[in-house]
Amino acid sequence: TSKDVEHQSVSVALAMCEYLLKGKGAWRVHGGGFAGTIQAFVPVELAAKYSEYMDGIFGAGSCYTLSVRMSGAIKIS
């Protein structure tokens, strides 16, 4: 925020997404951004590099990788 110029994690993370992904995938602030959270949809071929780079900036384990299945929602009986 403009009131806390010493901590700009969300802005830096969004800028790094733009730099690393070069228009591939998508990224945005997730939630209100108050906890410094973004969500990025990263192509599989860039996922390892992206995660390594973000962990290098924000600390080990700061990048959490999820998988999205191709089939979408399903009903479990």
PDB file of C-alpha atoms in Angstrom:
ATOM      1  CA  THR A   1       0.000   0.000   0.000  1.00  0.00           C
ATOM      2  CA  SER A   2       1.064   3.604  -0.275  1.00  0.00           C
ATOM      3  CA  LYS A   3       1.097   3.753   3.542  1.00  0.00           C
ATOM      4  CA  ASP A   4       3.705   0.984   3.804  1.00  0.00           C
ATOM      5  CA  VAL A   5       6.216   1.577   1.032  1.00  0.00           C
ATOM      6  CA  GLU A   6       8.778  -0.677   2.722  1.00  0.00           C
ATOM      7  CA  HIS A   7       6.680  -3.781   1.955  1.00  0.00           C
ATOM      8  CA  GLN A   8       5.528  -4.143  -1.629  1.00  0.00           C
ATOM      9  CA  SER A   9       5.437  -7.948  -1.945  1.00  0.00           C
ATOM     10  CA  VAL A  10       2.246  -8.127  -3.996  1.00  0.00           C
ATOM     11  CA  SER A  11       3.429  -5.518  -6.501  1.00  0.00           C
ATOM     12  CA  VAL A  12       6.833  -7.197  -6.805  1.00  0.00           C
ATOM     13  CA  ALA A  13       5.234 -10.631  -7.276  1.00  0.00           C
ATOM     14  CA  LEU A  14       2.934  -9.342 -10.022  1.00  0.00           C
ATOM     15  CA  ALA A  15       5.876  -7.659 -11.767  1.00  0.00           C
ATOM     16  CA  MET A  16       7.895 -10.885 -11.542  1.00  0.00           C
ATOM     17  CA  CYS A  17       4.988 -12.808 -13.093  1.00  0.00           C
ATOM     18  CA  GLU A  18       4.998 -10.400 -16.011  1.00  0.00           C
ATOM     19  CA  TYR A  19       8.778 -10.749 -16.356  1.00  0.00           C
ATOM     20  CA  LEU A  20       8.924 -14.553 -16.042  1.00  0.00           C
ATOM     21  CA  LEU A  21       5.789 -15.555 -17.920  1.00  0.00           C
ATOM     22  CA  LYS A  22       5.991 -12.994 -20.735  1.00  0.00           C
ATOM     23  CA  GLY A  23       2.251 -13.115 -21.425  1.00  0.00           C
ATOM     24  CA  LYS A  24       1.889 -16.895 -21.015  1.00  0.00           C
ATOM     25  CA  GLY A  25      -0.565 -17.961 -18.322  1.00  0.00           C
ATOM     26  CA  ALA A  26      -2.340 -15.474 -16.068  1.00  0.00           C
ATOM     27  CA  TRP A  27      -1.803 -13.815 -12.680  1.00  0.00           C
ATOM     28  CA  ARG A  28      -3.757 -11.622 -10.281  1.00  0.00           C
ATOM     29  CA  VAL A  29      -4.111 -10.528  -6.679  1.00  0.00           C
ATOM     30  CA  HIS A  30      -5.986 -13.261  -4.822  1.00  0.00           C
ATOM     31  CA  GLY A  31      -8.312 -12.336  -2.008  1.00  0.00           C
ATOM     32  CA  GLY A  32      -7.837  -8.784  -0.806  1.00  0.00           C
ATOM     33  CA  GLY A  33      -4.074  -8.873  -1.149  1.00  0.00           C
ATOM     34  CA  PHE A  34      -3.746  -8.006   2.530  1.00  0.00           C
ATOM     35  CA  ALA A  35      -1.693 -11.110   3.241  1.00  0.00           C
ATOM     36  CA  GLY A  36       0.484 -10.644   0.189  1.00  0.00           C
ATOM     37  CA  THR A  37      -1.171 -13.330  -1.921  1.00  0.00           C
ATOM     38  CA  ILE A  38      -1.319 -13.678  -5.674  1.00  0.00           C
ATOM     39  CA  GLN A  39      -2.629 -16.493  -7.836  1.00  0.00           C
ATOM     40  CA  ALA A  40      -0.764 -17.419 -10.995  1.00  0.00           C
ATOM     41  CA  PHE A  41      -1.752 -19.889 -13.694  1.00  0.00           C
ATOM     42  CA  VAL A  42       1.594 -21.037 -15.050  1.00  0.00           C
ATOM     43  CA  PRO A  43       2.115 -23.284 -18.084  1.00  0.00           C
ATOM     44  CA  VAL A  44       3.470 -26.702 -17.036  1.00  0.00           C
ATOM     45  CA  GLU A  45       6.714 -26.179 -18.950  1.00  0.00           C
ATOM     46  CA  LEU A  46       7.473 -23.025 -16.925  1.00  0.00           C
ATOM     47  CA  ALA A  47       6.254 -24.221 -13.512  1.00  0.00           C
ATOM     48  CA  ALA A  48       9.566 -25.439 -12.041  1.00  0.00           C
ATOM     49  CA  LYS A  49      11.481 -22.321 -13.123  1.00  0.00           C
ATOM     50  CA  TYR A  50       8.677 -20.047 -11.892  1.00  0.00           C
ATOM     51  CA  SER A  51       8.470 -21.742  -8.487  1.00  0.00           C
ATOM     52  CA  GLU A  52      12.244 -21.706  -8.017  1.00  0.00           C
ATOM     53  CA  TYR A  53      12.485 -18.038  -8.942  1.00  0.00           C
ATOM     54  CA  MET A  54       9.607 -16.938  -6.683  1.00  0.00           C
ATOM     55  CA  ASP A  55      10.929 -18.993  -3.752  1.00  0.00           C
ATOM     56  CA  GLY A  56      14.294 -17.303  -4.293  1.00  0.00           C
ATOM     57  CA  ILE A  57      12.696 -13.878  -3.943  1.00  0.00           C
ATOM     58  CA  PHE A  58      10.123 -14.485  -1.200  1.00  0.00           C
ATOM     59  CA  GLY A  59      11.622 -17.445   0.689  1.00  0.00           C
ATOM     60  CA  ALA A  60      11.526 -21.220   0.433  1.00  0.00           C
ATOM     61  CA  GLY A  61       7.991 -22.582   0.369  1.00  0.00           C
ATOM     62  CA  SER A  62       6.368 -19.269  -0.507  1.00  0.00           C
ATOM     63  CA  CYS A  63       5.277 -20.616  -3.874  1.00  0.00           C
ATOM     64  CA  TYR A  64       2.710 -23.406  -3.558  1.00  0.00           C
ATOM     65  CA  THR A  65       1.961 -25.479  -6.649  1.00  0.00           C
ATOM     66  CA  LEU A  66      -1.509 -26.864  -7.320  1.00  0.00           C
ATOM     67  CA  SER A  67      -2.700 -28.958 -10.236  1.00  0.00           C
ATOM     68  CA  VAL A  68      -5.934 -28.366 -12.115  1.00  0.00           C
ATOM     69  CA  ARG A  69      -7.438 -31.488 -13.628  1.00  0.00           C
ATOM     70  CA  MET A  70      -8.583 -31.488 -17.234  1.00  0.00           C
ATOM     71  CA  SER A  71     -12.025 -32.968 -16.517  1.00  0.00           C
ATOM     72  CA  GLY A  72     -13.329 -30.101 -14.391  1.00  0.00           C
ATOM     73  CA  ALA A  73     -15.899 -30.731 -11.681  1.00  0.00           C
ATOM     74  CA  ILE A  74     -17.182 -34.266 -11.050  1.00  0.00           C
ATOM     75  CA  LYS A  75     -19.789 -35.809  -8.746  1.00  0.00           C
ATOM     76  CA  ILE A  76     -18.591 -38.351  -6.218  1.00  0.00           C
ATOM     77  CA  SER A  77     -21.257 -40.811  -5.043  1.00  0.00           C
TER      78      SER A  77
END
